[in-house]
Amino acid sequence: MASLKALKLRIGSVKSTQKITKALNMVAASKLRRAQQNAVAARPYSARMIEVVGSLAAKITPGPQSPKLMVGTGKDDTHLIMVATGDRGLAGAFNSNIVRAARRKADELTAQGKTVLFYIVGRKGRPVLQRFYPKQIIAQFDTTEIKAPSYADAQAIAKDIIDRYTTDGIDVVHLAYANFRSTLVQEPTVDQIIPVPPRADEEEASGPASLAAIEYEPDEEDILNDLIPRAIAVQVYRALLENQAGFYGSQMTAMDNATRNAGDMINKLSIQYNRTRQAVITTELIEIISGAEAL
């Protein structure tokens, strides 16, 4: 049986932990609202940008002047998966779910005979990926100093990815992140961002709209070379915003559960402490009574 001193120290330790988890829960809740607003506000712009570029990709006939970011390299051998996670833990399975989705995609591509490489955004994804794919991580973008994702950060990441795509023999680029649904649900997603996938409805469309000619002013190549990197940066930006909202939602839920679990443990330890204390008092009373009777 644990001593009274040990139980008292344990109760004090759990109470201190409970204060920390409650504070983290309140901090995450206060930051979640702004992060959620930012993520929701970015969705229509991102969806419309993907729709426009995907529509163009479906209508353009590939040629030597067509941007590689839109028509691809003509091969499907080397795939780069950009894994965007958080820099901190204490958020339940948020980071591990993103990494797990990226690993599933990597295993699927590897089974098809493809070469898979990884580009890591955030700190939490590297330890797991390095354990399973030690030679396939080509770079990591440091986000430890970024408190709130900005479009400039997304542009820097997108530029680095595009540069590697054009120089490192990469054929397809995927983006793994978590779609924020609610504080309880963050959906791990892996989307192809390079080359730009054509819209499914454009591929199946028929009628005058699908046969319409597209005229570019001033020049097709200049417009697409400017538009497509912007579209990729917008998708990266949206992923960063979705991740931030998802992280705070997961952290708030995890810390709320931890706070309640700590409360349950304090109650159990308090009951055990009171029973042990009562047993000690009873034993002392018995000794006193036995000693008095012996006299």
PDB file of C-alpha atoms in Angstrom:
ATOM      1  CA  MET A   1       0.000   0.000   0.000  1.00  0.00           C
ATOM      2  CA  ALA A   2       1.331   3.430  -0.928  1.00  0.00           C
ATOM      3  CA  SER A   3       2.304   5.699   1.925  1.00  0.00           C
ATOM      4  CA  LEU A   4       0.355   8.832   2.745  1.00  0.00           C
ATOM      5  CA  LYS A   5       3.304  11.025   1.745  1.00  0.00           C
ATOM      6  CA  ALA A   6       3.654   9.320  -1.636  1.00  0.00           C
ATOM      7  CA  LEU A   7      -0.077   9.668  -2.333  1.00  0.00           C
ATOM      8  CA  LYS A   8      -0.042  13.339  -1.325  1.00  0.00           C
ATOM      9  CA  LEU A   9       2.904  14.027  -3.659  1.00  0.00           C
ATOM     10  CA  ARG A  10       1.153  12.158  -6.475  1.00  0.00           C
ATOM     11  CA  ILE A  11      -2.042  14.165  -6.011  1.00  0.00           C
ATOM     12  CA  GLY A  12      -0.059  17.416  -6.048  1.00  0.00           C
ATOM     13  CA  SER A  13       1.758  16.364  -9.219  1.00  0.00           C
ATOM     14  CA  VAL A  14      -1.480  15.482 -11.026  1.00  0.00           C
ATOM     15  CA  LYS A  15      -3.051  18.780  -9.947  1.00  0.00           C
ATOM     16  CA  SER A  16      -0.081  20.670 -11.407  1.00  0.00           C
ATOM     17  CA  THR A  17      -0.451  18.732 -14.663  1.00  0.00           C
ATOM     18  CA  GLN A  18      -4.165  19.493 -14.690  1.00  0.00           C
ATOM     19  CA  LYS A  19      -3.453  23.228 -14.416  1.00  0.00           C
ATOM     20  CA  ILE A  20      -1.089  23.018 -17.405  1.00  0.00           C
ATOM     21  CA  THR A  21      -3.520  21.056 -19.583  1.00  0.00           C
ATOM     22  CA  LYS A  22      -6.375  23.419 -18.675  1.00  0.00           C
ATOM     23  CA  ALA A  23      -4.229  26.437 -19.597  1.00  0.00           C
ATOM     24  CA  LEU A  24      -3.242  24.844 -22.922  1.00  0.00           C
ATOM     25  CA  ASN A  25      -6.882  24.071 -23.623  1.00  0.00           C
ATOM     26  CA  MET A  26      -7.830  27.719 -23.068  1.00  0.00           C
ATOM     27  CA  VAL A  27      -4.951  28.980 -25.232  1.00  0.00           C
ATOM     28  CA  ALA A  28      -5.866  26.594 -28.067  1.00  0.00           C
ATOM     29  CA  ALA A  29      -9.546  27.599 -27.826  1.00  0.00           C
ATOM     30  CA  SER A  30      -8.656  31.291 -28.025  1.00  0.00           C
ATOM     31  CA  LYS A  31      -6.471  30.749 -31.113  1.00  0.00           C
ATOM     32  CA  LEU A  32      -8.825  28.316 -32.826  1.00  0.00           C
ATOM     33  CA  ARG A  33     -11.485  30.870 -33.730  1.00  0.00           C
ATOM     34  CA  ARG A  34      -9.127  33.103 -35.707  1.00  0.00           C
ATOM     35  CA  ALA A  35      -7.414  30.111 -37.343  1.00  0.00           C
ATOM     36  CA  GLN A  36     -10.782  28.638 -38.321  1.00  0.00           C
ATOM     37  CA  GLN A  37     -11.931  31.946 -39.800  1.00  0.00           C
ATOM     38  CA  ASN A  38      -8.749  32.192 -41.870  1.00  0.00           C
ATOM     39  CA  ALA A  39      -9.090  28.618 -43.143  1.00  0.00           C
ATOM     40  CA  VAL A  40     -12.753  29.023 -44.075  1.00  0.00           C
ATOM     41  CA  ALA A  41     -12.093  32.368 -45.788  1.00  0.00           C
ATOM     42  CA  ALA A  42      -9.330  30.858 -47.949  1.00  0.00           C
ATOM     43  CA  ARG A  43     -11.417  27.944 -49.232  1.00  0.00           C
ATOM     44  CA  PRO A  44     -13.528  29.739 -51.896  1.00  0.00           C
ATOM     45  CA  TYR A  45     -10.490  31.509 -53.376  1.00  0.00           C
ATOM     46  CA  SER A  46      -8.465  28.292 -53.456  1.00  0.00           C
ATOM     47  CA  ALA A  47     -11.344  26.298 -54.955  1.00  0.00           C
ATOM     48  CA  ARG A  48     -11.932  28.910 -57.657  1.00  0.00           C
ATOM     49  CA  MET A  49      -8.234  29.097 -58.501  1.00  0.00           C
ATOM     50  CA  ILE A  50      -8.050  25.297 -58.850  1.00  0.00           C
ATOM     51  CA  GLU A  51     -11.213  25.376 -60.977  1.00  0.00           C
ATOM     52  CA  VAL A  52      -9.829  28.000 -63.374  1.00  0.00           C
ATOM     53  CA  VAL A  53      -6.411  26.391 -63.807  1.00  0.00           C
ATOM     54  CA  GLY A  54      -7.921  22.899 -64.069  1.00  0.00           C
ATOM     55  CA  SER A  55     -10.320  24.142 -66.735  1.00  0.00           C
ATOM     56  CA  LEU A  56      -7.426  25.585 -68.735  1.00  0.00           C
ATOM     57  CA  ALA A  57      -5.441  22.366 -68.335  1.00  0.00           C
ATOM     58  CA  ALA A  58      -8.334  20.383 -69.810  1.00  0.00           C
ATOM     59  CA  LYS A  59      -8.640  22.656 -72.853  1.00  0.00           C
ATOM     60  CA  ILE A  60      -4.975  23.116 -73.778  1.00  0.00           C
ATOM     61  CA  THR A  61      -3.317  20.787 -76.261  1.00  0.00           C
ATOM     62  CA  PRO A  62       0.146  19.850 -74.912  1.00  0.00           C
ATOM     63  CA  GLY A  63       2.981  21.220 -76.988  1.00  0.00           C
ATOM     64  CA  PRO A  64       6.633  22.231 -76.714  1.00  0.00           C
ATOM     65  CA  GLN A  65       5.650  25.721 -75.520  1.00  0.00           C
ATOM     66  CA  SER A  66       3.196  24.490 -72.874  1.00  0.00           C
ATOM     67  CA  PRO A  67       4.303  24.988 -69.245  1.00  0.00           C
ATOM     68  CA  LYS A  68       5.652  21.826 -67.624  1.00  0.00           C
ATOM     69  CA  LEU A  69       3.746  22.729 -64.467  1.00  0.00           C
ATOM     70  CA  MET A  70       0.514  22.226 -66.416  1.00  0.00           C
ATOM     71  CA  VAL A  71       1.219  19.426 -68.902  1.00  0.00           C
ATOM     72  CA  GLY A  72       3.862  17.555 -66.901  1.00  0.00           C
ATOM     73  CA  THR A  73       7.141  16.032 -67.974  1.00  0.00           C
ATOM     74  CA  GLY A  74       5.609  13.255 -70.041  1.00  0.00           C
ATOM     75  CA  LYS A  75       6.640  10.682 -67.434  1.00  0.00           C
ATOM     76  CA  ASP A  76       5.180   9.325 -64.185  1.00  0.00           C
ATOM     77  CA  ASP A  77       8.235   7.757 -62.578  1.00  0.00           C
ATOM     78  CA  THR A  78       9.324  10.030 -59.713  1.00  0.00           C
ATOM     79  CA  HIS A  79       6.831  11.388 -57.209  1.00  0.00           C
ATOM     80  CA  LEU A  80       7.494  14.007 -54.537  1.00  0.00           C
ATOM     81  CA  ILE A  81       5.172  14.081 -51.502  1.00  0.00           C
ATOM     82  CA  MET A  82       5.184  17.343 -49.576  1.00  0.00           C
ATOM     83  CA  VAL A  83       4.152  16.493 -46.003  1.00  0.00           C
ATOM     84  CA  ALA A  84       2.857  19.523 -44.067  1.00  0.00           C
ATOM     85  CA  THR A  85       2.626  18.967 -40.297  1.00  0.00           C
ATOM     86  CA  GLY A  86       2.846  21.106 -37.174  1.00  0.00           C
ATOM     87  CA  ASP A  87       5.923  22.081 -35.197  1.00  0.00           C
ATOM     88  CA  ARG A  88       4.502  21.141 -31.796  1.00  0.00           C
ATOM     89  CA  GLY A  89       2.845  18.169 -30.186  1.00  0.00           C
ATOM     90  CA  LEU A  90       0.198  17.784 -27.461  1.00  0.00           C
ATOM     91  CA  ALA A  91      -2.448  17.637 -30.202  1.00  0.00           C
ATOM     92  CA  GLY A  92      -3.518  14.016 -30.097  1.00  0.00           C
ATOM     93  CA  ALA A  93      -3.057  12.131 -33.356  1.00  0.00           C
ATOM     94  CA  PHE A  94      -3.104  15.262 -35.552  1.00  0.00           C
ATOM     95  CA  ASN A  95       0.483  15.058 -36.847  1.00  0.00           C
ATOM     96  CA  SER A  96       0.642  11.268 -36.953  1.00  0.00           C
ATOM     97  CA  ASN A  97      -2.545  11.072 -39.059  1.00  0.00           C
ATOM     98  CA  ILE A  98      -1.019  13.328 -41.734  1.00  0.00           C
ATOM     99  CA  VAL A  99       2.189  11.294 -41.783  1.00  0.00           C
ATOM    100  CA  ARG A 100       0.167   8.074 -41.936  1.00  0.00           C
ATOM    101  CA  ALA A 101      -1.754   9.337 -44.988  1.00  0.00           C
ATOM    102  CA  ALA A 102       1.527  10.299 -46.683  1.00  0.00           C
ATOM    103  CA  ARG A 103       2.985   6.879 -45.921  1.00  0.00           C
ATOM    104  CA  ARG A 104      -0.060   5.141 -47.387  1.00  0.00           C
ATOM    105  CA  LYS A 105       0.335   7.169 -50.580  1.00  0.00           C
ATOM    106  CA  ALA A 106       4.062   6.417 -50.673  1.00  0.00           C
ATOM    107  CA  ASP A 107       3.489   2.683 -50.202  1.00  0.00           C
ATOM    108  CA  GLU A 108       0.848   2.721 -52.947  1.00  0.00           C
ATOM    109  CA  LEU A 109       3.204   4.436 -55.386  1.00  0.00           C
ATOM    110  CA  THR A 110       6.136   2.210 -54.427  1.00  0.00           C
ATOM    111  CA  ALA A 111       3.996  -0.875 -55.095  1.00  0.00           C
ATOM    112  CA  GLN A 112       3.439   0.499 -58.609  1.00  0.00           C
ATOM    113  CA  GLY A 113       7.197   0.713 -59.151  1.00  0.00           C
ATOM    114  CA  LYS A 114       7.452   4.504 -58.705  1.00  0.00           C
ATOM    115  CA  THR A 115      10.270   6.375 -56.981  1.00  0.00           C
ATOM    116  CA  VAL A 116       8.978   8.355 -53.982  1.00  0.00           C
ATOM    117  CA  LEU A 117      10.689  11.364 -52.374  1.00  0.00           C
ATOM    118  CA  PHE A 118       9.610  13.526 -49.441  1.00  0.00           C
ATOM    119  CA  TYR A 119       9.664  17.266 -48.813  1.00  0.00           C
ATOM    120  CA  ILE A 120       8.796  18.110 -45.205  1.00  0.00           C
ATOM    121  CA  VAL A 121       7.074  21.277 -43.989  1.00  0.00           C
ATOM    122  CA  GLY A 122       7.007  21.485 -40.189  1.00  0.00           C
ATOM    123  CA  ARG A 123       9.039  19.675 -37.573  1.00  0.00           C
ATOM    124  CA  LYS A 124       6.827  16.796 -36.413  1.00  0.00           C
ATOM    125  CA  GLY A 125       6.761  14.780 -39.612  1.00  0.00           C
ATOM    126  CA  ARG A 126      10.492  14.184 -39.949  1.00  0.00           C
ATOM    127  CA  PRO A 127      11.179  11.691 -37.092  1.00  0.00           C
ATOM    128  CA  VAL A 128       8.646   9.133 -38.343  1.00  0.00           C
ATOM    129  CA  LEU A 129       9.445   9.524 -42.044  1.00  0.00           C
ATOM    130  CA  GLN A 130      13.163   9.375 -41.353  1.00  0.00           C
ATOM    131  CA  ARG A 131      12.673   6.052 -39.598  1.00  0.00           C
ATOM    132  CA  PHE A 132      10.874   4.489 -42.574  1.00  0.00           C
ATOM    133  CA  TYR A 133      12.372   6.443 -45.498  1.00  0.00           C
ATOM    134  CA  PRO A 134      15.845   7.577 -44.340  1.00  0.00           C
ATOM    135  CA  LYS A 135      17.236   8.223 -47.842  1.00  0.00           C
ATOM    136  CA  GLN A 136      14.110   9.625 -49.484  1.00  0.00           C
ATOM    137  CA  ILE A 137      13.794  12.954 -47.628  1.00  0.00           C
ATOM    138  CA  ILE A 138      15.278  15.602 -49.911  1.00  0.00           C
ATOM    139  CA  ALA A 139      14.527  18.799 -47.937  1.00  0.00           C
ATOM    140  CA  GLN A 140      12.695  20.353 -45.011  1.00  0.00           C
ATOM    141  CA  PHE A 141      11.191  23.836 -44.813  1.00  0.00           C
ATOM    142  CA  ASP A 142      11.665  25.298 -41.329  1.00  0.00           C
ATOM    143  CA  THR A 143       8.460  26.804 -39.911  1.00  0.00           C
ATOM    144  CA  THR A 144       9.457  26.974 -36.243  1.00  0.00           C
ATOM    145  CA  GLU A 145       9.617  30.784 -36.314  1.00  0.00           C
ATOM    146  CA  ILE A 146       6.266  31.175 -38.105  1.00  0.00           C
ATOM    147  CA  LYS A 147       3.497  31.973 -35.628  1.00  0.00           C
ATOM    148  CA  ALA A 148       0.748  32.377 -38.233  1.00  0.00           C
ATOM    149  CA  PRO A 149       1.094  31.212 -41.857  1.00  0.00           C
ATOM    150  CA  SER A 150       1.236  34.000 -44.428  1.00  0.00           C
ATOM    151  CA  TYR A 151       0.927  33.973 -48.194  1.00  0.00           C
ATOM    152  CA  ALA A 152       4.605  34.971 -48.392  1.00  0.00           C
ATOM    153  CA  ASP A 153       5.521  31.764 -46.536  1.00  0.00           C
ATOM    154  CA  ALA A 154       3.401  29.740 -48.962  1.00  0.00           C
ATOM    155  CA  GLN A 155       5.060  31.476 -51.918  1.00  0.00           C
ATOM    156  CA  ALA A 156       8.521  30.612 -50.569  1.00  0.00           C
ATOM    157  CA  ILE A 157       7.546  26.944 -50.155  1.00  0.00           C
ATOM    158  CA  ALA A 158       5.896  26.831 -53.585  1.00  0.00           C
ATOM    159  CA  LYS A 159       8.929  28.426 -55.235  1.00  0.00           C
ATOM    160  CA  ASP A 160      11.269  25.884 -53.658  1.00  0.00           C
ATOM    161  CA  ILE A 161       9.015  23.019 -54.779  1.00  0.00           C
ATOM    162  CA  ILE A 162       8.747  24.390 -58.327  1.00  0.00           C
ATOM    163  CA  ASP A 163      12.522  24.866 -58.564  1.00  0.00           C
ATOM    164  CA  ARG A 164      13.074  21.270 -57.475  1.00  0.00           C
ATOM    165  CA  TYR A 165      10.419  20.056 -59.900  1.00  0.00           C
ATOM    166  CA  THR A 166      12.132  21.724 -62.829  1.00  0.00           C
ATOM    167  CA  THR A 167      15.702  20.692 -61.907  1.00  0.00           C
ATOM    168  CA  ASP A 168      15.612  17.432 -59.890  1.00  0.00           C
ATOM    169  CA  GLY A 169      13.843  15.116 -62.331  1.00  0.00           C
ATOM    170  CA  ILE A 170      10.546  15.042 -60.425  1.00  0.00           C
ATOM    171  CA  ASP A 171       7.455  14.116 -62.451  1.00  0.00           C
ATOM    172  CA  VAL A 172       4.543  14.544 -59.985  1.00  0.00           C
ATOM    173  CA  VAL A 173       4.168  16.508 -56.732  1.00  0.00           C
ATOM    174  CA  HIS A 174       1.584  15.688 -54.051  1.00  0.00           C
ATOM    175  CA  LEU A 175       0.610  17.719 -50.979  1.00  0.00           C
ATOM    176  CA  ALA A 176      -0.328  15.950 -47.723  1.00  0.00           C
ATOM    177  CA  TYR A 177      -2.137  17.993 -45.054  1.00  0.00           C
ATOM    178  CA  ALA A 178      -5.217  17.895 -42.805  1.00  0.00           C
ATOM    179  CA  ASN A 179      -8.549  19.346 -43.921  1.00  0.00           C
ATOM    180  CA  PHE A 180     -10.188  21.041 -40.949  1.00  0.00           C
ATOM    181  CA  ARG A 181     -13.781  19.870 -40.462  1.00  0.00           C
ATOM    182  CA  SER A 182     -14.411  20.493 -36.766  1.00  0.00           C
ATOM    183  CA  THR A 183     -12.589  20.441 -33.456  1.00  0.00           C
ATOM    184  CA  LEU A 184     -13.081  16.664 -33.432  1.00  0.00           C
ATOM    185  CA  VAL A 185     -12.502  15.898 -37.121  1.00  0.00           C
ATOM    186  CA  GLN A 186      -9.432  16.741 -39.199  1.00  0.00           C
ATOM    187  CA  GLU A 187      -9.362  14.818 -42.451  1.00  0.00           C
ATOM    188  CA  PRO A 188      -5.877  13.834 -43.718  1.00  0.00           C
ATOM    189  CA  THR A 189      -5.730  14.589 -47.456  1.00  0.00           C
ATOM    190  CA  VAL A 190      -3.181  13.964 -50.219  1.00  0.00           C
ATOM    191  CA  ASP A 191      -3.746  16.113 -53.329  1.00  0.00           C
ATOM    192  CA  GLN A 192      -1.765  16.308 -56.566  1.00  0.00           C
ATOM    193  CA  ILE A 193      -0.613  19.875 -57.198  1.00  0.00           C
ATOM    194  CA  ILE A 194       1.971  19.439 -60.009  1.00  0.00           C
ATOM    195  CA  PRO A 195       1.231  18.960 -62.842  1.00  0.00           C
ATOM    196  CA  VAL A 196      -2.112  20.684 -62.487  1.00  0.00           C
ATOM    197  CA  PRO A 197      -4.767  17.949 -62.729  1.00  0.00           C
ATOM    198  CA  PRO A 198      -7.551  18.761 -65.237  1.00  0.00           C
ATOM    199  CA  ARG A 199     -11.072  19.084 -63.878  1.00  0.00           C
ATOM    200  CA  ALA A 200     -13.107  15.894 -64.186  1.00  0.00           C
ATOM    201  CA  ASP A 201     -16.199  17.764 -65.388  1.00  0.00           C
ATOM    202  CA  GLU A 202     -14.120  19.431 -68.123  1.00  0.00           C
ATOM    203  CA  GLU A 203     -12.902  16.057 -69.332  1.00  0.00           C
ATOM    204  CA  GLU A 204     -16.481  14.766 -69.574  1.00  0.00           C
ATOM    205  CA  ALA A 205     -18.083  17.980 -70.760  1.00  0.00           C
ATOM    206  CA  SER A 206     -19.749  18.190 -74.148  1.00  0.00           C
ATOM    207  CA  GLY A 207     -21.435  20.876 -76.169  1.00  0.00           C
ATOM    208  CA  PRO A 208     -20.450  24.379 -77.306  1.00  0.00           C
ATOM    209  CA  ALA A 209     -18.777  25.328 -74.020  1.00  0.00           C
ATOM    210  CA  SER A 210     -16.317  22.437 -74.229  1.00  0.00           C
ATOM    211  CA  LEU A 211     -15.419  23.321 -77.823  1.00  0.00           C
ATOM    212  CA  ALA A 212     -14.902  27.012 -77.174  1.00  0.00           C
ATOM    213  CA  ALA A 213     -11.558  28.428 -78.270  1.00  0.00           C
ATOM    214  CA  ILE A 214      -9.434  30.226 -75.711  1.00  0.00           C
ATOM    215  CA  GLU A 215      -7.628  33.391 -76.728  1.00  0.00           C
ATOM    216  CA  TYR A 216      -4.787  34.652 -74.539  1.00  0.00           C
ATOM    217  CA  GLU A 217      -3.772  38.276 -74.267  1.00  0.00           C
ATOM    218  CA  PRO A 218      -0.935  39.148 -74.368  1.00  0.00           C
ATOM    219  CA  ASP A 219       0.582  35.652 -74.585  1.00  0.00           C
ATOM    220  CA  GLU A 220      -0.488  32.166 -73.488  1.00  0.00           C
ATOM    221  CA  GLU A 221       2.923  31.157 -72.155  1.00  0.00           C
ATOM    222  CA  ASP A 222       3.405  34.351 -70.118  1.00  0.00           C
ATOM    223  CA  ILE A 223      -0.062  34.168 -68.584  1.00  0.00           C
ATOM    224  CA  LEU A 224       0.189  30.506 -67.607  1.00  0.00           C
ATOM    225  CA  ASN A 225       3.756  30.841 -66.340  1.00  0.00           C
ATOM    226  CA  ASP A 226       2.490  33.536 -63.957  1.00  0.00           C
ATOM    227  CA  LEU A 227      -0.862  31.956 -63.095  1.00  0.00           C
ATOM    228  CA  ILE A 228       0.191  28.386 -62.313  1.00  0.00           C
ATOM    229  CA  PRO A 229       2.837  29.235 -59.652  1.00  0.00           C
ATOM    230  CA  ARG A 230       0.229  31.478 -58.029  1.00  0.00           C
ATOM    231  CA  ALA A 231      -2.260  28.608 -58.027  1.00  0.00           C
ATOM    232  CA  ILE A 232       0.293  26.272 -56.443  1.00  0.00           C
ATOM    233  CA  ALA A 233       1.141  28.888 -53.792  1.00  0.00           C
ATOM    234  CA  VAL A 234      -2.574  29.336 -53.033  1.00  0.00           C
ATOM    235  CA  GLN A 235      -2.985  25.587 -52.511  1.00  0.00           C
ATOM    236  CA  VAL A 236       0.030  25.499 -50.195  1.00  0.00           C
ATOM    237  CA  TYR A 237      -1.307  28.538 -48.323  1.00  0.00           C
ATOM    238  CA  ARG A 238      -4.683  26.913 -47.872  1.00  0.00           C
ATOM    239  CA  ALA A 239      -3.012  23.716 -46.600  1.00  0.00           C
ATOM    240  CA  LEU A 240      -1.035  25.718 -44.019  1.00  0.00           C
ATOM    241  CA  LEU A 241      -4.209  27.484 -42.834  1.00  0.00           C
ATOM    242  CA  GLU A 242      -6.165  24.221 -42.672  1.00  0.00           C
ATOM    243  CA  ASN A 243      -3.306  22.651 -40.715  1.00  0.00           C
ATOM    244  CA  GLN A 244      -3.195  25.502 -38.225  1.00  0.00           C
ATOM    245  CA  ALA A 245      -6.940  25.324 -37.567  1.00  0.00           C
ATOM    246  CA  GLY A 246      -6.765  21.547 -37.339  1.00  0.00           C
ATOM    247  CA  PHE A 247      -3.834  21.680 -34.936  1.00  0.00           C
ATOM    248  CA  TYR A 248      -5.594  24.034 -32.518  1.00  0.00           C
ATOM    249  CA  GLY A 249      -8.800  22.020 -32.767  1.00  0.00           C
ATOM    250  CA  SER A 250      -6.950  18.790 -32.016  1.00  0.00           C
ATOM    251  CA  GLN A 251      -4.959  20.388 -29.212  1.00  0.00           C
ATOM    252  CA  MET A 252      -8.086  21.832 -27.613  1.00  0.00           C
ATOM    253  CA  THR A 253      -9.782  18.427 -27.702  1.00  0.00           C
ATOM    254  CA  ALA A 254      -6.692  16.586 -26.456  1.00  0.00           C
ATOM    255  CA  MET A 255      -6.103  19.009 -23.582  1.00  0.00           C
ATOM    256  CA  ASP A 256      -9.779  18.932 -22.612  1.00  0.00           C
ATOM    257  CA  ASN A 257      -9.607  15.124 -22.430  1.00  0.00           C
ATOM    258  CA  ALA A 258      -6.341  15.315 -20.490  1.00  0.00           C
ATOM    259  CA  THR A 259      -7.863  17.784 -18.007  1.00  0.00           C
ATOM    260  CA  ARG A 260     -10.864  15.531 -17.400  1.00  0.00           C
ATOM    261  CA  ASN A 261      -8.645  12.456 -17.065  1.00  0.00           C
ATOM    262  CA  ALA A 262      -6.495  14.307 -14.546  1.00  0.00           C
ATOM    263  CA  GLY A 263      -9.634  15.188 -12.572  1.00  0.00           C
ATOM    264  CA  ASP A 264     -10.694  11.537 -12.527  1.00  0.00           C
ATOM    265  CA  MET A 265      -7.233  10.487 -11.372  1.00  0.00           C
ATOM    266  CA  ILE A 266      -7.256  13.118  -8.606  1.00  0.00           C
ATOM    267  CA  ASN A 267     -10.603  11.786  -7.369  1.00  0.00           C
ATOM    268  CA  LYS A 268      -9.323   8.191  -7.324  1.00  0.00           C
ATOM    269  CA  LEU A 269      -6.095   9.159  -5.586  1.00  0.00           C
ATOM    270  CA  SER A 270      -8.009  11.270  -3.053  1.00  0.00           C
ATOM    271  CA  ILE A 271     -10.247   8.306  -2.220  1.00  0.00           C
ATOM    272  CA  GLN A 272      -7.199   6.081  -1.871  1.00  0.00           C
ATOM    273  CA  TYR A 273      -5.480   8.716   0.283  1.00  0.00           C
ATOM    274  CA  ASN A 274      -8.513   9.017   2.604  1.00  0.00           C
ATOM    275  CA  ARG A 275      -8.863   5.248   2.948  1.00  0.00           C
ATOM    276  CA  THR A 276      -5.158   4.853   3.702  1.00  0.00           C
ATOM    277  CA  ARG A 277      -5.317   7.710   6.212  1.00  0.00           C
ATOM    278  CA  GLN A 278      -8.376   6.149   7.866  1.00  0.00           C
ATOM    279  CA  ALA A 279      -6.599   2.791   8.039  1.00  0.00           C
ATOM    280  CA  VAL A 280      -3.568   4.419   9.708  1.00  0.00           C
ATOM    281  CA  ILE A 281      -5.794   6.182  12.248  1.00  0.00           C
ATOM    282  CA  THR A 282      -7.693   2.964  12.978  1.00  0.00           C
ATOM    283  CA  THR A 283      -4.433   1.068  13.488  1.00  0.00           C
ATOM    284  CA  GLU A 284      -3.166   3.739  15.878  1.00  0.00           C
ATOM    285  CA  LEU A 285      -6.437   3.650  17.866  1.00  0.00           C
ATOM    286  CA  ILE A 286      -6.253  -0.134  18.138  1.00  0.00           C
ATOM    287  CA  GLU A 287      -2.672   0.095  19.447  1.00  0.00           C
ATOM    288  CA  ILE A 288      -3.668   2.726  22.014  1.00  0.00           C
ATOM    289  CA  ILE A 289      -6.681   0.716  23.209  1.00  0.00           C
ATOM    290  CA  SER A 290      -4.636  -2.489  23.358  1.00  0.00           C
ATOM    291  CA  GLY A 291      -1.955  -0.741  25.391  1.00  0.00           C
ATOM    292  CA  ALA A 292      -4.520   0.721  27.793  1.00  0.00           C
ATOM    293  CA  GLU A 293      -6.128  -2.699  28.345  1.00  0.00           C
ATOM    294  CA  ALA A 294      -2.730  -4.249  29.022  1.00  0.00           C
ATOM    295  CA  LEU A 295      -2.200  -1.756  31.851  1.00  0.00           C
TER     296      LEU A 295
END
